[in-house]
Tab-separated table of C-alpha atoms in Angstrom:
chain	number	residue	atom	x	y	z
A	1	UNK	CA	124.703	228.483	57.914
A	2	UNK	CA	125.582	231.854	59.770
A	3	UNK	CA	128.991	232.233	57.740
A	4	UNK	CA	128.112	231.166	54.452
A	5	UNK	CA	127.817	233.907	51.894
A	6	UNK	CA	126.470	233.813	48.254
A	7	UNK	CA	128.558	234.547	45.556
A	8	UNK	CA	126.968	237.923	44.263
A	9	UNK	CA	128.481	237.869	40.390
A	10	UNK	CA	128.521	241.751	40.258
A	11	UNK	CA	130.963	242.791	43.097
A	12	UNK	CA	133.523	240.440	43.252
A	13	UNK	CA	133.117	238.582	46.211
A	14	UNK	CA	134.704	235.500	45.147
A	15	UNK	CA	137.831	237.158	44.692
A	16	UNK	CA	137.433	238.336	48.247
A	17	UNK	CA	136.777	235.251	50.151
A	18	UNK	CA	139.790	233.757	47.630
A	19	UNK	CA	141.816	236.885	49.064
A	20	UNK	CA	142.513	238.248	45.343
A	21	UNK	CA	141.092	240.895	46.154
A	22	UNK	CA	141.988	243.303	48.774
A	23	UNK	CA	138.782	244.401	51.449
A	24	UNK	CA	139.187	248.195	50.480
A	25	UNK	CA	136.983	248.715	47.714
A	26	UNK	CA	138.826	251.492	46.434
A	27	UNK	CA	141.553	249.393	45.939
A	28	UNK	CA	140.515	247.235	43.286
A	29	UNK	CA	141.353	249.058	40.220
A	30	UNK	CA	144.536	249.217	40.553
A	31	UNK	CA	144.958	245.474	42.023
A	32	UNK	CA	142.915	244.375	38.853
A	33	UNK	CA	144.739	246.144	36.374
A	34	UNK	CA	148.264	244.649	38.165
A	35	UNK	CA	147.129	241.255	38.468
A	36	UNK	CA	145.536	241.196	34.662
A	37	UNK	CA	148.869	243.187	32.990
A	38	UNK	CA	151.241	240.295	35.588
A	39	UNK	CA	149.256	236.879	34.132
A	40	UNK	CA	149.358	238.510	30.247
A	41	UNK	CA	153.269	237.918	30.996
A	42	UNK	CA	153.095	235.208	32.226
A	43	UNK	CA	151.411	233.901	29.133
A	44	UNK	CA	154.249	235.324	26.822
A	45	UNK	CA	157.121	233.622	29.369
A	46	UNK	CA	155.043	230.128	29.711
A	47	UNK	CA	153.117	229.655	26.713
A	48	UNK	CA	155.246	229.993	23.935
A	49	UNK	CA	156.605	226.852	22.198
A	50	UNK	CA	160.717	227.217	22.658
A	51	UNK	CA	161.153	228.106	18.680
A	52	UNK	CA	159.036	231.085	18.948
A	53	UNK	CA	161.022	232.240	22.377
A	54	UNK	CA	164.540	231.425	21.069
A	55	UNK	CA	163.115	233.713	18.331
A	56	UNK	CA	162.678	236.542	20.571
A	57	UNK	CA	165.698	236.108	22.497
A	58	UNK	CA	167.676	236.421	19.035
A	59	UNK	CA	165.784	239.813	18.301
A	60	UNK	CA	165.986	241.008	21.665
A	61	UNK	CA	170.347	240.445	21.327
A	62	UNK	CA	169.840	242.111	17.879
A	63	UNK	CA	167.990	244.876	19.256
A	64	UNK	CA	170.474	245.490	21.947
A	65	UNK	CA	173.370	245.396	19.603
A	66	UNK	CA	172.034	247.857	17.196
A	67	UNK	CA	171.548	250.101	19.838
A	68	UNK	CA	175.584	249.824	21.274
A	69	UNK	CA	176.467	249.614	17.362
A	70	UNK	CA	174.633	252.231	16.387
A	71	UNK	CA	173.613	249.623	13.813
A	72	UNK	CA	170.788	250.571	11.568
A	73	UNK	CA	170.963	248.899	8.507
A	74	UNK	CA	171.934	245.820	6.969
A	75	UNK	CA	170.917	242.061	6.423
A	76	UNK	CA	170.296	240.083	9.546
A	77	UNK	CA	173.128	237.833	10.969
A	78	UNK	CA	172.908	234.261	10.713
A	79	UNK	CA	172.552	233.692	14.422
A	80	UNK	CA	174.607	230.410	15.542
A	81	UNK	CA	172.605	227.562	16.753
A	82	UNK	CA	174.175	226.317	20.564
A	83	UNK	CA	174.015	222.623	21.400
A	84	UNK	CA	171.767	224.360	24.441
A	85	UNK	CA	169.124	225.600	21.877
A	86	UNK	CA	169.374	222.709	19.468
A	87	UNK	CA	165.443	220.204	19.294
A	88	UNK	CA	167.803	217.333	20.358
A	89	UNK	CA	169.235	218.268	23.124
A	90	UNK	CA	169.335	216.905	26.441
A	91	UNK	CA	171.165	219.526	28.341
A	92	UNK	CA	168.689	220.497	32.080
A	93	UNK	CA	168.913	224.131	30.849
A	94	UNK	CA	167.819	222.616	26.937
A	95	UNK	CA	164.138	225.076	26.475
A	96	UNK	CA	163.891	221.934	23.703
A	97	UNK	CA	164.344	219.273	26.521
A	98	UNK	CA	161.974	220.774	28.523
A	99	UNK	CA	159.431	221.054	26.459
A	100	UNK	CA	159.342	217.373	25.415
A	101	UNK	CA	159.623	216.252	29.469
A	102	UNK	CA	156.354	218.518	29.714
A	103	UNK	CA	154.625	216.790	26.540
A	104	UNK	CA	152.933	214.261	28.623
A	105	UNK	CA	151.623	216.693	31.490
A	106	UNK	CA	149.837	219.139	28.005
A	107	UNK	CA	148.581	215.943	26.919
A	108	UNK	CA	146.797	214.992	30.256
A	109	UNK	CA	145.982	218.888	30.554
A	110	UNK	CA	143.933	218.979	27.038
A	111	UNK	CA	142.141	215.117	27.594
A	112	UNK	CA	141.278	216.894	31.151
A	113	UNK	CA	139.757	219.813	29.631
A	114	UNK	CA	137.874	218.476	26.725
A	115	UNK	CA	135.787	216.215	29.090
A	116	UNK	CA	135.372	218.867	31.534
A	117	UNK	CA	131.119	219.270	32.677
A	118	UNK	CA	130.566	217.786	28.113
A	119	UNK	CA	126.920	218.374	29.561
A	120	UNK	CA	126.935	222.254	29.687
A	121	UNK	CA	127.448	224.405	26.279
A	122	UNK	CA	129.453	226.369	28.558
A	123	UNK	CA	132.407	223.946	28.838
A	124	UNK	CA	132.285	222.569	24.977
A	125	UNK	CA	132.794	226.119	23.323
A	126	UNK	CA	136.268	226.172	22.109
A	127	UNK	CA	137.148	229.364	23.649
A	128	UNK	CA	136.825	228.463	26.938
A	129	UNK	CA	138.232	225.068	26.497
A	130	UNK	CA	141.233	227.045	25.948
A	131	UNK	CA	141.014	229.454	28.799
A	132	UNK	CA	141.066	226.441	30.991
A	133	UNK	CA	143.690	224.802	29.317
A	134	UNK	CA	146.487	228.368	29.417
A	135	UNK	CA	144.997	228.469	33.005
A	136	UNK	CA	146.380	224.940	33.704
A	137	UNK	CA	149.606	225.325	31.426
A	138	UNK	CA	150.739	228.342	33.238
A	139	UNK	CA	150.255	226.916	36.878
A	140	UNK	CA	151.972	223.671	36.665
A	141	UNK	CA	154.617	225.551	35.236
A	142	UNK	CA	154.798	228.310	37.903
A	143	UNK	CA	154.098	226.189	40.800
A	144	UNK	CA	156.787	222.761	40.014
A	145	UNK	CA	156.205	221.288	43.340
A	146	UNK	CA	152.406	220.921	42.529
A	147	UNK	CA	152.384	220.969	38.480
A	148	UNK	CA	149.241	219.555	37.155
A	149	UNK	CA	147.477	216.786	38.944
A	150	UNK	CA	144.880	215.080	37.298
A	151	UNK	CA	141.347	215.939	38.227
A	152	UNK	CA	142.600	219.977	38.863
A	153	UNK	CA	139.976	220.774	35.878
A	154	UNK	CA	137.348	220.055	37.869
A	155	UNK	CA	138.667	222.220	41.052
A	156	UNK	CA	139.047	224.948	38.039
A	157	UNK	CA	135.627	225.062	36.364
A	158	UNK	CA	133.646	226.591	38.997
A	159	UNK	CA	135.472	229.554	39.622
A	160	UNK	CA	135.993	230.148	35.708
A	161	UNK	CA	132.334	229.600	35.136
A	162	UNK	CA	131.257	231.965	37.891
A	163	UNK	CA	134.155	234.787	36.819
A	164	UNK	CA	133.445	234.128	33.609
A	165	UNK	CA	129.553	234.969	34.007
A	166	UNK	CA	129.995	238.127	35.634
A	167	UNK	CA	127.096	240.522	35.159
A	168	UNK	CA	129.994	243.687	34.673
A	169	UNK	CA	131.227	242.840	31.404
A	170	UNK	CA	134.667	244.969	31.905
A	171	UNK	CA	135.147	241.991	34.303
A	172	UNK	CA	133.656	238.757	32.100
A	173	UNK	CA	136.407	240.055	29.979
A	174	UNK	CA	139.238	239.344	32.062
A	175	UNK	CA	137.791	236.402	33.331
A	176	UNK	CA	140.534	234.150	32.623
A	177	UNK	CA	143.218	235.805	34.240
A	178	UNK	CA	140.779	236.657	37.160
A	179	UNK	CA	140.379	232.958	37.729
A	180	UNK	CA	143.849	231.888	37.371
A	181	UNK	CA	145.095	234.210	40.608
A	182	UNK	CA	141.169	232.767	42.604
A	183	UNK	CA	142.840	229.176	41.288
A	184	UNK	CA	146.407	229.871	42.754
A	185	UNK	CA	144.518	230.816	46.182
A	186	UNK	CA	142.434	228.319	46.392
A	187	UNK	CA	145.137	225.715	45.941
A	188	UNK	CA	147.174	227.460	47.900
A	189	UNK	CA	145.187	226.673	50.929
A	190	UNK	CA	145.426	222.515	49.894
A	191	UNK	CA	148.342	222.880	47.991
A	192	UNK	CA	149.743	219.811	50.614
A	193	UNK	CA	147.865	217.558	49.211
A	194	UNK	CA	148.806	217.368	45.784
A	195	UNK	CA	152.734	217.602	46.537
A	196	UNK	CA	153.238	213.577	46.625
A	197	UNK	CA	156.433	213.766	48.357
A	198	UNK	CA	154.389	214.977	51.288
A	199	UNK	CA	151.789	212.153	51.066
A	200	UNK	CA	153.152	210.470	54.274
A	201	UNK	CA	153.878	213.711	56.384
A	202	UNK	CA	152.401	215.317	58.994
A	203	UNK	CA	150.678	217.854	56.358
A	204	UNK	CA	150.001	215.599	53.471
A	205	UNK	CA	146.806	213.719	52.061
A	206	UNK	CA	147.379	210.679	54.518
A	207	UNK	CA	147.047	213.368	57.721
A	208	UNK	CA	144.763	214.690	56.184
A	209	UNK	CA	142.440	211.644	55.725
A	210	UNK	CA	143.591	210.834	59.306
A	211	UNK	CA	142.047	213.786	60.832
A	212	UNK	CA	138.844	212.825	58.960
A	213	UNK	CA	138.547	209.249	60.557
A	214	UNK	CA	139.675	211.278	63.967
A	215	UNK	CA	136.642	213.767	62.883
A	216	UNK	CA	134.552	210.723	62.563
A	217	UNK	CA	134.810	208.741	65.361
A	218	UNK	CA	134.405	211.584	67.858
A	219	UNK	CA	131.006	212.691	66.978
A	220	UNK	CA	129.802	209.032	65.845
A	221	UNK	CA	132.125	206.413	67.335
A	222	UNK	CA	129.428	203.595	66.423
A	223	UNK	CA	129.530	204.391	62.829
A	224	UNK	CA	133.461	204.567	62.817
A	225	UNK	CA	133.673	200.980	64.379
A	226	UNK	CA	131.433	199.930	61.810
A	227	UNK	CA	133.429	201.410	58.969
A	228	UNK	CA	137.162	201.041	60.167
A	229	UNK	CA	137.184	197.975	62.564
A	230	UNK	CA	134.624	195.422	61.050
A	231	UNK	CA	134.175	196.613	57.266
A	232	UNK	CA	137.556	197.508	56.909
A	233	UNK	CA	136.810	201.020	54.905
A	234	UNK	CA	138.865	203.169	55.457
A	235	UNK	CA	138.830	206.944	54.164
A	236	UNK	CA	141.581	206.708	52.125
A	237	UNK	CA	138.895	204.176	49.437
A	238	UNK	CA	136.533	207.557	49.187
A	239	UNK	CA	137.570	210.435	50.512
A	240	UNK	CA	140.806	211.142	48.461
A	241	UNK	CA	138.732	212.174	45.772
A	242	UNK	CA	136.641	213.655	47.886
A	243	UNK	CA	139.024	216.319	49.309
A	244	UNK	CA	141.792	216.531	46.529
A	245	UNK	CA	139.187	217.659	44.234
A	246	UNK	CA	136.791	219.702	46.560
A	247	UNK	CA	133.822	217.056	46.178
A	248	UNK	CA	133.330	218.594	42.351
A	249	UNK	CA	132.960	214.957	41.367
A	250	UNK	CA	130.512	213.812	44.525
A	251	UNK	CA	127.637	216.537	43.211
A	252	UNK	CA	125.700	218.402	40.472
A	253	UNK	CA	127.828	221.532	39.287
A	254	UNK	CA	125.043	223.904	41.089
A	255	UNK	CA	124.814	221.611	43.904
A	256	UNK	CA	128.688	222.001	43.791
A	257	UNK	CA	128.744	225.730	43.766
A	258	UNK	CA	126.732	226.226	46.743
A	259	UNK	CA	128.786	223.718	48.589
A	260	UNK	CA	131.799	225.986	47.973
A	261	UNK	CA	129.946	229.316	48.728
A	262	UNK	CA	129.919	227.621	52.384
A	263	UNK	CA	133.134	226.419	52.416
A	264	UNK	CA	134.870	229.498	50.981
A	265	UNK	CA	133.025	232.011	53.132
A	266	UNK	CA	133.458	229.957	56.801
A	267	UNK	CA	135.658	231.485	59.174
A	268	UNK	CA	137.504	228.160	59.998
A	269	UNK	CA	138.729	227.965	56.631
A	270	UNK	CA	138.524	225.696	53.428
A	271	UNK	CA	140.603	223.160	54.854
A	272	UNK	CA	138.777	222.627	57.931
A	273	UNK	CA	135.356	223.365	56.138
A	274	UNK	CA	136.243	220.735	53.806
A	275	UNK	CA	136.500	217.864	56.651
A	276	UNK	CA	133.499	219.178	58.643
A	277	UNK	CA	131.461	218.519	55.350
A	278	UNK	CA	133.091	215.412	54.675
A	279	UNK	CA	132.451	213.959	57.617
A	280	UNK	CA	128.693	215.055	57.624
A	281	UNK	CA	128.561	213.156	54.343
A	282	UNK	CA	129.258	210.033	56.449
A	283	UNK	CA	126.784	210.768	59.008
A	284	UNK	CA	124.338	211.552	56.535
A	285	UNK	CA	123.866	208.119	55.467
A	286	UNK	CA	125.038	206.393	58.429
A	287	UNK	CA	121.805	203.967	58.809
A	288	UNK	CA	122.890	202.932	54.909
A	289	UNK	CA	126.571	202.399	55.989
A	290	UNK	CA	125.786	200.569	59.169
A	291	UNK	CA	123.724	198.250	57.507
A	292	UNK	CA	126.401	197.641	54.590
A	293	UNK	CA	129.418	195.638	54.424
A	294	UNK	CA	132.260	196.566	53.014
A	295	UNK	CA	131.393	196.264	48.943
A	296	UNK	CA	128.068	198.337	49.350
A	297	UNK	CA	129.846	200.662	51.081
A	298	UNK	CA	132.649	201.558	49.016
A	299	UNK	CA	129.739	201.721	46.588
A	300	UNK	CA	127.267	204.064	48.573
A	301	UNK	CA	130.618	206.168	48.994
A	302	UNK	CA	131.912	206.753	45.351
A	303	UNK	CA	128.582	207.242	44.395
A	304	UNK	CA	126.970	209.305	46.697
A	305	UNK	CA	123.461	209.656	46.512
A	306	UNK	CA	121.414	212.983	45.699
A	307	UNK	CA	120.872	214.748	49.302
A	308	UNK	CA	119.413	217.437	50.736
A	309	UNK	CA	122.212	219.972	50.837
A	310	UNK	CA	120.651	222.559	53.166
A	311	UNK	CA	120.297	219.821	56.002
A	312	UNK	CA	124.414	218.516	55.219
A	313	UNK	CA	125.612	221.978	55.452
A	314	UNK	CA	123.637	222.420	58.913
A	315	UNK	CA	125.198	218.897	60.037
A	316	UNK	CA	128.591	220.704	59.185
A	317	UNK	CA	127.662	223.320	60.773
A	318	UNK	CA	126.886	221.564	64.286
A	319	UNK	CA	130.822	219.927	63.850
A	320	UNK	CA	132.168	223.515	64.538
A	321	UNK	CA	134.799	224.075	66.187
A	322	UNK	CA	135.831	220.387	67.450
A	323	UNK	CA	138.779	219.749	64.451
A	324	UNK	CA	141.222	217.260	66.072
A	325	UNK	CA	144.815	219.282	65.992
């Protein structure tokens, strides 16, 4: 595949197909050391429980009055506690109340994490179980409209583990907040189809699906009969998983990683990438499908067989440039 780059580990070139990182080499120092300083704030401002930043906020208005006092000694003042900053309250504005509405989003967040790849070593040591997890915590906070979706672990892992395994160890280091900006970017560019109250717009996940059947039944209109008209299976039975998580579920982790390497360095873009590959899936097996009705199928499709992933890539590849609008 002309486009398709390989992910060389020493000189960042994840971060540039993501667009973390800006083309002009020289450039990168500073853009590292900005983006690495910006997400160790954003750890302080998102992952503190709201007793520890109430805490802050008190010494913070101590601090401040001292100074316009001229304060310096003295025992502390019993700081009053506001119905605002009480545990039980309910008020919108309550850090309390917001913490306990975000309980059951942590909870999905750490069962998410803990089963994340329970085959590699890599993903059962404890310290990047939690990398994952702040990486998850801070971006459903920062971006509401998308929060945490289940299944966004799996989108994650790749780009930690390849960050994470950089051969320049001044850059393994900072792996985690490395990924977190690649993460932002690459959801970014599918970010529509985890906002539910777009699911049945022109730009969500039903579209999206759309253009995929549309994708389908131009370059194989026999197969699409087969699937849509007489079996009845329809993309939205397999291939929501297979776009909102970026097929990390359809193949091996490797398998998975040179997938993306395709996908993130084609000119058309992810999104379009994505559907080319999707649809070559289909075509890929298409004597299977034809053959099946609709339980064997649906089967065949949520479990997709082992392939040769040179050969989809080039099927892809020959879908260029024909994305219905």
């Amino acid at each position: 595949m002309a486009a398709a780059r390989t992910y060389d580990r020493s000189c960042g070139s994840v971060q540039l197909l993501l667009g973390y990182l800006p083309t002009e080499r020289s450039l990168w120092p500073y853009e590292l050391e900005k983006k690495r300083s910006q997400y160790s704030a954003y750890k302080d401002e998102f992952l503190l429980n709201p007793s520890e930043k109430l805490r802050r906020i008190e010494e913070s208005k101590l601090s401040r009055k001292k100074e316009l006092t001229g304060e310096r000694n003295g025992l502390l003042p019993r700081s009053e506690v506001t119905n605002e900053e009480h545990p039980l309250s309910f008020g919108k504005s309550s850090l309390w109340n917001q913490y306990f509405q975000e309980s059951e989003i942590l909870e999905q967040i750490d069962r998410d994490v803990k089963r994340t790849h329970p085959d590699k070593s890599f993903f059962s040591a404890k310290s990047n179980q939690e990398s994952l997890r702040r990486i998850l915590i801070i971006f459903s906070r920062l971006y509401p409209s998308v929060r945490y979706v289940q299944g966004l672990n799996e989108v994650l892992a790749p780009l930690f583990y390849v960050l994470k395994n950089d051969l320049d160890t001044s850059n393994s280091t900072s792996a985690e907040a490395d990924t977190f900006f690649c993460f932002v970017e690459l959801i970014s560019g599918f970010k529509n189809n985890y906002c539910k109250h777009l699911d049945n717009s022109l730009v969500g996940i039903r579209s999206i699906l759309s253009k995929l059947s549309q994708l389908l039944k131009k370059h194989d209109e026999e197969l699409w009969r087969h699937m849509e008209v007489i079996t009845k299976v329809y993309p939205q039975y397999y291939a929501f998983r297979w776009i909102t998580l970026l097929l990390t579920m359809e193949f091996s982790f490797n398998v998975c990683i040179h997938i993306w390497d395709a996908m993130l360095g084609d000119p058309e873009g992810p999104p379009d990438t994505l559907l080319r590959i999707c649809c070559a899936m289909l075509i890929l097996v298409r004597k299977r499908l034809l053959v099946g009705d609709f339980t064997a199928n649906i089967q065949l499709l949520q479990h997709y067989p082992q392939t040769n992933i040179d050969h989809l890539l080039h099927i892809a590849n020959r879908l260029r440039g024909t994305m219905p609008s």
